[in-house]
Structure formats: C-alpha cells, structure tokens
Coordinates of C-alpha atoms in Angstrom, one line a residue:
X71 CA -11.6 -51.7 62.3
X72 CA -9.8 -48.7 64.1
X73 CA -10.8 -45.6 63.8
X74 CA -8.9 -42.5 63.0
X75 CA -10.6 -39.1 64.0
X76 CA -9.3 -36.1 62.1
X77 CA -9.9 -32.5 62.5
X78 CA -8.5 -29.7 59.7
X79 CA -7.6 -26.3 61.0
X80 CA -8.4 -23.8 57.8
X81 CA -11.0 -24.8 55.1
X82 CA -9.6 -22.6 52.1
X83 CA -8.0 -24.2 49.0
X84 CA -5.7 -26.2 51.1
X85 CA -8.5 -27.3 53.1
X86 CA -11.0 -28.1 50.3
X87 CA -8.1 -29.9 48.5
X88 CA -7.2 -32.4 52.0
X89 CA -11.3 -32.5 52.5
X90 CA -11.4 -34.5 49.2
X91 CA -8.5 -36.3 49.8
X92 CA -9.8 -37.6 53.8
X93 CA -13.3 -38.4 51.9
X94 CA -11.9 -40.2 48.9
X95 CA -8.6 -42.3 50.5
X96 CA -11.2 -45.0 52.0
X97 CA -13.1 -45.7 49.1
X98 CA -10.1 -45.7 46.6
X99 CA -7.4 -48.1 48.8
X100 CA -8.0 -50.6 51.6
X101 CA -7.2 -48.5 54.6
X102 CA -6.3 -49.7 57.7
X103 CA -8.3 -47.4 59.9
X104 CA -11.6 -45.7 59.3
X105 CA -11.3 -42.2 58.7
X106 CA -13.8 -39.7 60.4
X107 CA -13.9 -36.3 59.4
X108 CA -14.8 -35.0 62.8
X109 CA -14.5 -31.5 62.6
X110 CA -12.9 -28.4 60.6
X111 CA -11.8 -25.1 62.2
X112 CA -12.1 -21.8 61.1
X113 CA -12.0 -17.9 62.0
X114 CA -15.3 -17.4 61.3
X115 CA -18.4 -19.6 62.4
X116 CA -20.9 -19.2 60.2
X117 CA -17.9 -19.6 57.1
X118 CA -16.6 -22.7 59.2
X119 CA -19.8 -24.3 59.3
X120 CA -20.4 -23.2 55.5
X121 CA -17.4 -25.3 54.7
X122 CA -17.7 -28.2 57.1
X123 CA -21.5 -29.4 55.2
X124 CA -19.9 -28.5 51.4
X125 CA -16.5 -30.3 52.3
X126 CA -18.1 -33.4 54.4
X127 CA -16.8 -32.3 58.2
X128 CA -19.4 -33.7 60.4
X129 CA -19.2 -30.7 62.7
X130 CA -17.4 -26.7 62.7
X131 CA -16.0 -24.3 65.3
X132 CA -14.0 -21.1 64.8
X133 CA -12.0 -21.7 68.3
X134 CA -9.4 -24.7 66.4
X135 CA -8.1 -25.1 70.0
X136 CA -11.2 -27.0 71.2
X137 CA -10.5 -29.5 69.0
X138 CA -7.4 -30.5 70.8
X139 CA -9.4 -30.9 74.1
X140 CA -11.5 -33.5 71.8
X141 CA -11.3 -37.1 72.8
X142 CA -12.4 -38.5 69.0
X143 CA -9.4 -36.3 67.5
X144 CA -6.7 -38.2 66.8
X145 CA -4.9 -35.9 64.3
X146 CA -5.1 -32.4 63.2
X147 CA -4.5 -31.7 60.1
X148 CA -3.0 -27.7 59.6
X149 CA -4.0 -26.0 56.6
X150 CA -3.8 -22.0 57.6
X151 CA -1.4 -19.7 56.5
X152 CA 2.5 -20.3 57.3
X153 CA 2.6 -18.1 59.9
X154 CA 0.4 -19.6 62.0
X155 CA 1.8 -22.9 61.1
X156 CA 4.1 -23.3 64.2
X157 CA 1.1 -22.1 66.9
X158 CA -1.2 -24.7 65.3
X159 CA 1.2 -27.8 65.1
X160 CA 3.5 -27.6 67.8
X161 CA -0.3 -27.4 70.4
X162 CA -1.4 -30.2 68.4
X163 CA 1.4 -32.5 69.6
X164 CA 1.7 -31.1 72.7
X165 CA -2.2 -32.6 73.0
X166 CA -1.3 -35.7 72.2
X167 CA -2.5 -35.6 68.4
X168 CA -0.5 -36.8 64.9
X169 CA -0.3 -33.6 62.9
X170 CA 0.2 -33.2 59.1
X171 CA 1.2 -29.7 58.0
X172 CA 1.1 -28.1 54.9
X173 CA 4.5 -26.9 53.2
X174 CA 6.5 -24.6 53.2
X175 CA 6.9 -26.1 57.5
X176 CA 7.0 -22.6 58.4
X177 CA 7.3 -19.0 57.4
X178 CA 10.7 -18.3 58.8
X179 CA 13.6 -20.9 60.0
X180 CA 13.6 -20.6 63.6
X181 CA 9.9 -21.4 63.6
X182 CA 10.8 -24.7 61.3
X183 CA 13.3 -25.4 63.9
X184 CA 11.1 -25.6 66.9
X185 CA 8.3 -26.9 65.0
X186 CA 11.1 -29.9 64.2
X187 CA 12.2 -29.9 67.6
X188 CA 8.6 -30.5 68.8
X189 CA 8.0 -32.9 66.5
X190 CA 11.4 -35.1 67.4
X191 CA 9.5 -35.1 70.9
X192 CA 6.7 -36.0 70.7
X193 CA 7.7 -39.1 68.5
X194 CA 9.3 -40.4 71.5
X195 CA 5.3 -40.4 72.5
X196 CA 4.4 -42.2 69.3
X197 CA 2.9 -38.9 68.3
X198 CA 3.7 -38.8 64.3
X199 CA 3.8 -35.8 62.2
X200 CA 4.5 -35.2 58.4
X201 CA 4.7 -32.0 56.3
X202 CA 2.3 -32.2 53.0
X203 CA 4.8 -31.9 50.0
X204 CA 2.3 -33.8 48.1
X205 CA 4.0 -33.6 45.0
X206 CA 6.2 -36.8 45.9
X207 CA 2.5 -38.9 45.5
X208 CA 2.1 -38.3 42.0
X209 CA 2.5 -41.7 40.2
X210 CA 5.0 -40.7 37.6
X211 CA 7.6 -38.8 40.2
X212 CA 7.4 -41.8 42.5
X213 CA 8.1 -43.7 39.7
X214 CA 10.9 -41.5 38.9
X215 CA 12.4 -41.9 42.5
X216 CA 12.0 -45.2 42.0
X217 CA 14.2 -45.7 38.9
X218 CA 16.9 -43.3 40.0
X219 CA 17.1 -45.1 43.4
X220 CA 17.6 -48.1 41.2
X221 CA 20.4 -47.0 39.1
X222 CA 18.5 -46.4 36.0
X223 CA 20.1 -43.1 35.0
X224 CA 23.8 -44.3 36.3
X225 CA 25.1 -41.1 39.1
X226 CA 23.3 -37.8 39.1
X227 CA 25.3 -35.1 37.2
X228 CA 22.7 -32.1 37.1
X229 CA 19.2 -31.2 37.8
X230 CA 17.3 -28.3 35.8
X231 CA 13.7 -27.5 37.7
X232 CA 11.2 -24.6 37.3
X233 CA 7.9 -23.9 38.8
X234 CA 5.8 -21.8 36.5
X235 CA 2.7 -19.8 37.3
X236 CA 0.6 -16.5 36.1
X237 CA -1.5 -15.5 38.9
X238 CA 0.4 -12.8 40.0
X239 CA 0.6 -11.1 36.1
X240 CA -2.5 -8.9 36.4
X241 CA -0.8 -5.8 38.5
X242 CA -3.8 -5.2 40.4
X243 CA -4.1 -8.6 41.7
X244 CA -5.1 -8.1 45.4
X245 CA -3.0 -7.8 48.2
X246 CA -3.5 -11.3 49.7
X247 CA -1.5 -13.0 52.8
X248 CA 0.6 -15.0 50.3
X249 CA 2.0 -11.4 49.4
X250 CA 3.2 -10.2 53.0
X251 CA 6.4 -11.7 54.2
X252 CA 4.9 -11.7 57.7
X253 CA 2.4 -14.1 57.1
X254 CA 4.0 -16.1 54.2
X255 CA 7.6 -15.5 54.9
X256 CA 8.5 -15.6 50.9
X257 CA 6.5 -15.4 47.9
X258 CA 7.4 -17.9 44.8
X259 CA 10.6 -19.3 47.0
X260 CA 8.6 -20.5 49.5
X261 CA 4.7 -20.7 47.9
X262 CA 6.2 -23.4 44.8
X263 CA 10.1 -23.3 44.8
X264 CA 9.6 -25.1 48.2
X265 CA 8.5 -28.1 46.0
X266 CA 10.9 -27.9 43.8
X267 CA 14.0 -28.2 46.5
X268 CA 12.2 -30.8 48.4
X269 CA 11.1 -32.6 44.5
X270 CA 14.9 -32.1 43.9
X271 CA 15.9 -33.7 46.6
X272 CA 13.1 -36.4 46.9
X273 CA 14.3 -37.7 43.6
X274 CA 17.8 -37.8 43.6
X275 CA 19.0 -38.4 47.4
X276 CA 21.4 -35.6 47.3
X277 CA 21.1 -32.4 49.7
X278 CA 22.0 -28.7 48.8
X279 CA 24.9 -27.7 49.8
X280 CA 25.6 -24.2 48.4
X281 CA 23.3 -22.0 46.5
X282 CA 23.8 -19.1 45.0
X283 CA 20.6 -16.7 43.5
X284 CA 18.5 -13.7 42.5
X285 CA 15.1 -12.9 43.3
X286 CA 13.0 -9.6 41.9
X287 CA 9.6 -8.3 43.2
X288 CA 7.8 -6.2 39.6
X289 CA 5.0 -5.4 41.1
X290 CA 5.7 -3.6 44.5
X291 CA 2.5 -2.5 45.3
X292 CA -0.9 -4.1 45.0
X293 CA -5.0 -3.5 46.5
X294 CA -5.7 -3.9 49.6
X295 CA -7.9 -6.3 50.4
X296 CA -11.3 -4.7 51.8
X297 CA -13.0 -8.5 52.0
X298 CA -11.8 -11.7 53.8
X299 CA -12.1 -13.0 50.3
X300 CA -10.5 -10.3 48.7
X301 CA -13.0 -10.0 46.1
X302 CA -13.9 -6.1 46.4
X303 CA -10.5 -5.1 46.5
X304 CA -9.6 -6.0 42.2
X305 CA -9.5 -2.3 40.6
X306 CA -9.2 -0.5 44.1
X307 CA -7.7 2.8 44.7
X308 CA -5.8 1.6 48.1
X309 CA -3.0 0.5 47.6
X310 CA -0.1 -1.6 50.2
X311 CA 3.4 -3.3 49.5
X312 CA 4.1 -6.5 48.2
X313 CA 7.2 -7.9 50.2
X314 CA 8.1 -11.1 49.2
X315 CA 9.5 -12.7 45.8
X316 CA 8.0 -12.3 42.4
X317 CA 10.3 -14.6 40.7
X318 CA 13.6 -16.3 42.6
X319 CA 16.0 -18.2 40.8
X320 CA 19.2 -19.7 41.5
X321 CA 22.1 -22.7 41.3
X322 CA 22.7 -24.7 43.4
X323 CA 25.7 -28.1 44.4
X324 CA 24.6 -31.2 46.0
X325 CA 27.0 -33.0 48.6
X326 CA 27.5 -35.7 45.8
X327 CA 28.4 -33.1 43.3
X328 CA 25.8 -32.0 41.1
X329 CA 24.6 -28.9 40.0
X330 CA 20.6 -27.7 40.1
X331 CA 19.5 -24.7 38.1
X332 CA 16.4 -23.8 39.6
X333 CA 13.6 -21.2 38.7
X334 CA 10.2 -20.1 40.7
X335 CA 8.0 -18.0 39.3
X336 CA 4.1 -17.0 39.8
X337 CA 4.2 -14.1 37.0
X338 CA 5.3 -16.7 34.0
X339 CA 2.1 -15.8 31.4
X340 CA 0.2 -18.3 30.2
X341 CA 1.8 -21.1 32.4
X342 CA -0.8 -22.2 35.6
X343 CA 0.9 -24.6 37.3
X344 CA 3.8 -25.6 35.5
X345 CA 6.2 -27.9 37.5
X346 CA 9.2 -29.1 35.3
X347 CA 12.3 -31.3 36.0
X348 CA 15.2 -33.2 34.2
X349 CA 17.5 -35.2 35.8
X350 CA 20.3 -36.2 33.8
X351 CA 23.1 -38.7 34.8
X352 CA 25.4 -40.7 33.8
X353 CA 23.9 -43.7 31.9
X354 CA 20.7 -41.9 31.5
X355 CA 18.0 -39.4 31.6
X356 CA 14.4 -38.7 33.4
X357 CA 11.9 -35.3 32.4
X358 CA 8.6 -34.8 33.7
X359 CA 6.2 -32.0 33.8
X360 CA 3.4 -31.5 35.9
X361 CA 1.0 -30.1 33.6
X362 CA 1.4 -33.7 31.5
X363 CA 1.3 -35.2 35.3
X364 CA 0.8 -39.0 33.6
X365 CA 2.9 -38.8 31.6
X366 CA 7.2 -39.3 32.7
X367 CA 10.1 -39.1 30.0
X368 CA 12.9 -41.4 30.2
X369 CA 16.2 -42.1 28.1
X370 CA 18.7 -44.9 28.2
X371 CA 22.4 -43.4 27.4
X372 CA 23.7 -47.2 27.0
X373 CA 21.0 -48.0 23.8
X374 CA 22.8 -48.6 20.6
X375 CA 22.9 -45.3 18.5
X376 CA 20.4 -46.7 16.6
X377 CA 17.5 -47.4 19.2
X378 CA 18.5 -44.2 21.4
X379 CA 15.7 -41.5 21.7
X380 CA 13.7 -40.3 24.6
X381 CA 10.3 -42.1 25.1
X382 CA 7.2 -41.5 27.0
X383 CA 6.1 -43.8 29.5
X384 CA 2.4 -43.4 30.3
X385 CA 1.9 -44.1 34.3
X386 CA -1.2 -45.5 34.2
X387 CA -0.9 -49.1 34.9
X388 CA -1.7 -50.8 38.1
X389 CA 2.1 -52.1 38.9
X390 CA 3.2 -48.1 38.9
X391 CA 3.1 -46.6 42.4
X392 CA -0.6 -45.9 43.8
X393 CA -2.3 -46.8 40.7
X394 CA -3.3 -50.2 41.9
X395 CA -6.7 -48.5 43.3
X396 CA -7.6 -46.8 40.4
X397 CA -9.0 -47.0 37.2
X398 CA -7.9 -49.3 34.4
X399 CA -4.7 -48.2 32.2
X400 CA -4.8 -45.0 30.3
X401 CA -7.5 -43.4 32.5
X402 CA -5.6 -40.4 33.6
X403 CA -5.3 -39.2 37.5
X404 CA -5.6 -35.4 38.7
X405 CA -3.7 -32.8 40.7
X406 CA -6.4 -33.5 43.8
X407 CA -5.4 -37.4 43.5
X408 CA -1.9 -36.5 44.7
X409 CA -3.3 -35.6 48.4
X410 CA -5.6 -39.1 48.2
X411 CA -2.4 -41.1 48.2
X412 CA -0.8 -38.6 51.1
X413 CA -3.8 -39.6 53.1
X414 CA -3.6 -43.0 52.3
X415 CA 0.1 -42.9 53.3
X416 CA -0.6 -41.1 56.4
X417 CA -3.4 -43.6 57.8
X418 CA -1.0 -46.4 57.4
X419 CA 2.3 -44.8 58.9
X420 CA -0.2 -43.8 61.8
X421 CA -1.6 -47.4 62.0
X422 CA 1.4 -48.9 61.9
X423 CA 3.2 -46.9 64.5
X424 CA 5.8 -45.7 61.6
X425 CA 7.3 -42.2 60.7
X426 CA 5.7 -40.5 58.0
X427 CA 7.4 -39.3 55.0
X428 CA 8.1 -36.5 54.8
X429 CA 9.0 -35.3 58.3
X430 CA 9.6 -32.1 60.1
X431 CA 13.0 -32.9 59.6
X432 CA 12.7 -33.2 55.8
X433 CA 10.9 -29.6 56.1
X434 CA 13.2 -28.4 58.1
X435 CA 15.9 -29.0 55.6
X436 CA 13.6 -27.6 52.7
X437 CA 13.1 -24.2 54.8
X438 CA 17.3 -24.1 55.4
X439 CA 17.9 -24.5 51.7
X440 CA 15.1 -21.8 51.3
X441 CA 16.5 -19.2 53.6
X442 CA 20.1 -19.6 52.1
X443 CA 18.8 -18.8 48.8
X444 CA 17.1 -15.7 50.1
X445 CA 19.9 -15.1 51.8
X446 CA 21.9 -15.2 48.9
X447 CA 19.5 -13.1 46.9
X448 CA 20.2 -10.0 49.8
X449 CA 23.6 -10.8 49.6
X450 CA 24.5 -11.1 46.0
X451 CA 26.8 -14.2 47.0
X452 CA 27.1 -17.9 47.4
X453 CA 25.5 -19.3 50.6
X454 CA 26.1 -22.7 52.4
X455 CA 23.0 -24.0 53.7
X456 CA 23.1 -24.7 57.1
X457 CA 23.5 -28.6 58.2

C-alpha cells in the first residue's frame, strides 16, 4: 500500500483535534494510503515533544521548516495561528508537499490571495492543497447539501445562520492571540462566522454578493497573558486591548437572489458551540443545529395540509454520507469525527491525484466575503464582495 507521510505544524486544539483525526481515519474507512504521523512542529521543544507522544507523532522539533527538507513528508498539515498561516503553507508547497490549512485561509485578504495564488501553482506540480472547513463533513450537512443539490427544497429564497458561543462572557478572559487583530485578523467574523459563509455557501451553491453589517467589541480590554498558556494571567492587574469583533452580524444577497441573515457571536451565554441554519426555498425547507449534530430537520411544502409538519431525520444510517464506517444506526458521531472524514477525504483526493474540497480558492472567497462585511461594519454601508 502507499504511504502517506504527514507532518502537523502547531499541536494546540487544532492540532490535538487533526492528531485524532490522522490516527483514527485508517481504522474507521478503507484508505487508500497508509498514513504515518511522522512528525509535529512546535515553538517549543520540550512542549513539541510533550505533544508528539500524547497525540501519537512518532517524532517532534520546534524548527517546522526541517520538516520540509524531510524526504518521508508528503504533506504538512498547518494548524498555527492565522497569521502565520501564509509563511507555513505557501513554504510547504514551494517544497514539494500537499498542504491542508486550517480556516479562516488567512488573517487578512492579500495574504489569502497569495496563499491562493501559490496554491493554483503548485497544482500545476500535482501538489494539492485544501483549507479545513470541516464543518461540510458532518453527516447531516452533507446530507443537507445533498438534498438541496437535488431539488428537494425547490430554489433557495433565504438563509438565516448564527454561530453562538460564551467563552468570551467572563470580562477577564485573558488576552489570547485569537483577540489581536494582528495575529487573528478578526475575532467572531473570522474565528466561527467564517463557517458560517463558507456552510452558507457549501449548502446552497450560491455566492455573496453584497453584504451589509455591524460588528461591536464589549469588552475592550482584557489580561495580559504572562504564560504561553495563559493560565496566570485570569484575575491580573495588566491589562491590553482587544481589537477584533465581539459579535458581527449582517445581511447579505446571493447572485441567484437570496437573502442570508447572519450572526457570529463568542459572548452568547450559555450557548458553547451553537452552529444554526435554515434554508428555506421554494417547495421546501432544511434546519440543523450543531449542537443536535445527528440530528437534520426537513419539511416538504408540496405535502397535503394534512400530512405537512417539519420532521427529524436521524443521520445515523449507513447509506447517509460517511456513516458507512461507523457504528450501527442511532449510535451518535461527535464534533472530533467531523476532521476523521476530512482526513479520509484528503488521503483519497491526494491518492487519486484530485483537487481537494475545499480549496484555496474556496477560502479565498470565504476571506473576500469576510473582509466586505468588516468593511461594511467600518463603513456603516452596503459592500460588494470582490469577484
């Protein structure tokens, strides 16, 4: 069988949640390479090496450019913070090696473009790269791509998403690199409304055209970290500004003439990772919400009066997209699953010479919409989002 060598830049949560992923894809579907977890990068070498034996990395080294000098790496998988997204990625193809990148592609839009423009390159090398909106591998939203691709809801006439989370409540939260702009380049925009614009579009084919929003920031200033880990820093007396997005909502057209009403929160009490969508068309209906991630929502508009309702459709069985590895119906999957079946997906594009899905391009377009909402949050006015 062939082998596939990976190496993971960054071994935080991102990296722990790919580590599982890369170890459980071979024994869950029939994989057409052999994946070896050669090595994982890091800052620090005694924290890399920590996190190499917990996470099942055969080796660790805090330089993550000698692992693109490495003849038994065949792709790099990124997992550091967005702004060193572009340094890691566009090296890595440069080298030779497929790259998959976590979203948001970038932390500004010239960086997405180059990183796109790199990647259009080097897949005239048959070097492949994806960006890791995982989120499109849940069973129950591939189903739901599925069934609007088909016709089932007739032609899409609006979208309602929001993205709910409460980490950010407590006030003295530290000051982490997901707060600064120049490392993260937006806050709930970029951190989970970046899967709900790539989610939107995923599901319904259509692209944003226009947008129009408002984003607030209610707690300006936060610890400063005195701890890679931040841990010291909860109830500290120093104190630096938070400058990116609390909350960002907005609407938004489609080229095909739908609205989207879109919301992206992380200081939504009580709500940890609440993902939520509706797509309504013409004939028909879809809902689904993350935090009930087997379960999807559907409605028929064409039913007799008398059978019409909304019913729950439990995507568990093996016919429904990735399940067919699994367990038997009505054992339910997890949020970690989701990055098994982007593996899985991955090894066989890569095997089989094929673009991944979804590309820098796709990214590309998700930071675009991205940066003409924040634009439009600056602004106070509509923005077209660049083609």
């Amino acid at each position: 069988m062939r082998r596939l060598g990976v190496a993971m830049v960054g071994g935080s949560f991102m990296g722990r949640t790919h580590s599982h992923a890369w170890r459980t894809a071979p024994h869950v579907f029939d994989l057409p390479a052999a994946v070896d977890m050669v090595v994982l990068a890091g800052r620090d070498a005694g924290r890399a090496d920590a996190a190499a034996r917990q996470l099942g990395w055969r080796g660790s080294t805090d330089d993550w450019r000698s692992v693109l000098e490495r003849d038994d790496v065949d792709l790099v998988d990124v997992c550091v913070p967005g702004d060193l997204h572009e340094e890691v990625a566009v090296a890595a193809l440069a080298a030779g090696k497929h790259v998959l990148c976590e979203k948001p592609l970038a932390s500004t839009l010239d960086a997405a473009e180059r990183m796109a423009d790199a990647a259009r390159a080097a897949a005239d090398r048959g070097v492949l790269s994806m960006v890791g909106f995982s989120y499109r591998r849940v069973p129950a939203l591939a189903l739901a791509q599925r069934l609007v691709a088909d016709g089932r809801v007739g032609d899409v006439r609006q979208v309602v998403v929001s993205y709910a989370q409460d980490w950010l409540v407590d006030p003295d939260f530290p000051l982490t690199w997901r707060l600064q702009s120049d490392r993260a380049g937006s806050g709930a925009l970029g951190d989970i409304g970046s899967h709900a614009i790539d989610m939107v579009q995923h599901l319904t084919g259509h692209r944003f055209t226009d947008v129009v929003a408002a984003a607030e920031t209610f707690t300006r200033e936060r610890p400063v970290m005195t701890s890679s880990e931040g841990l010291s820093a909860t109830g500290g007396s120093e104190r630096g500004p938070v400058t990116v997005d609390d909350t960002t909502a907005w609407l938004g057209r489609t080229d095909r003439g739908a609205l989207v009403v879109a919301h992206a929160t992380r200081v939504a009490p009580g709500r940890k990772n609440a993902f939520r969508l509706e797509v309504d068309g013409s004939t028909g209906s879809i809902a689904f919400d993350l935090e009930r991630l087997d379960e999807l929502q559907l409605h028929d508009a064409t039913a007799p009066a008398e059978e019409a309702g909304v019913r729950t459709v439990h995507v568990t069985e093996p016919g429904h997209p990735y399940l067919e590895g699994w367990w038997p119906p009505g054992h339910s999957l997890g949020y970690g699953d989701t990055f098994t079946h982007q593996a899985k997906d991955l090894v066989e594009a890569v095997v089989a010479g094929e673009q991944p899905r979804p590309s820098f391009d796709d990214g590309l377009q998700v930071q675009r919409v991205m940066d003409a909402v924040a634009a439009s949050a600056r602004e106070g006015r509509w923005e077209h989002v660049a083609a």
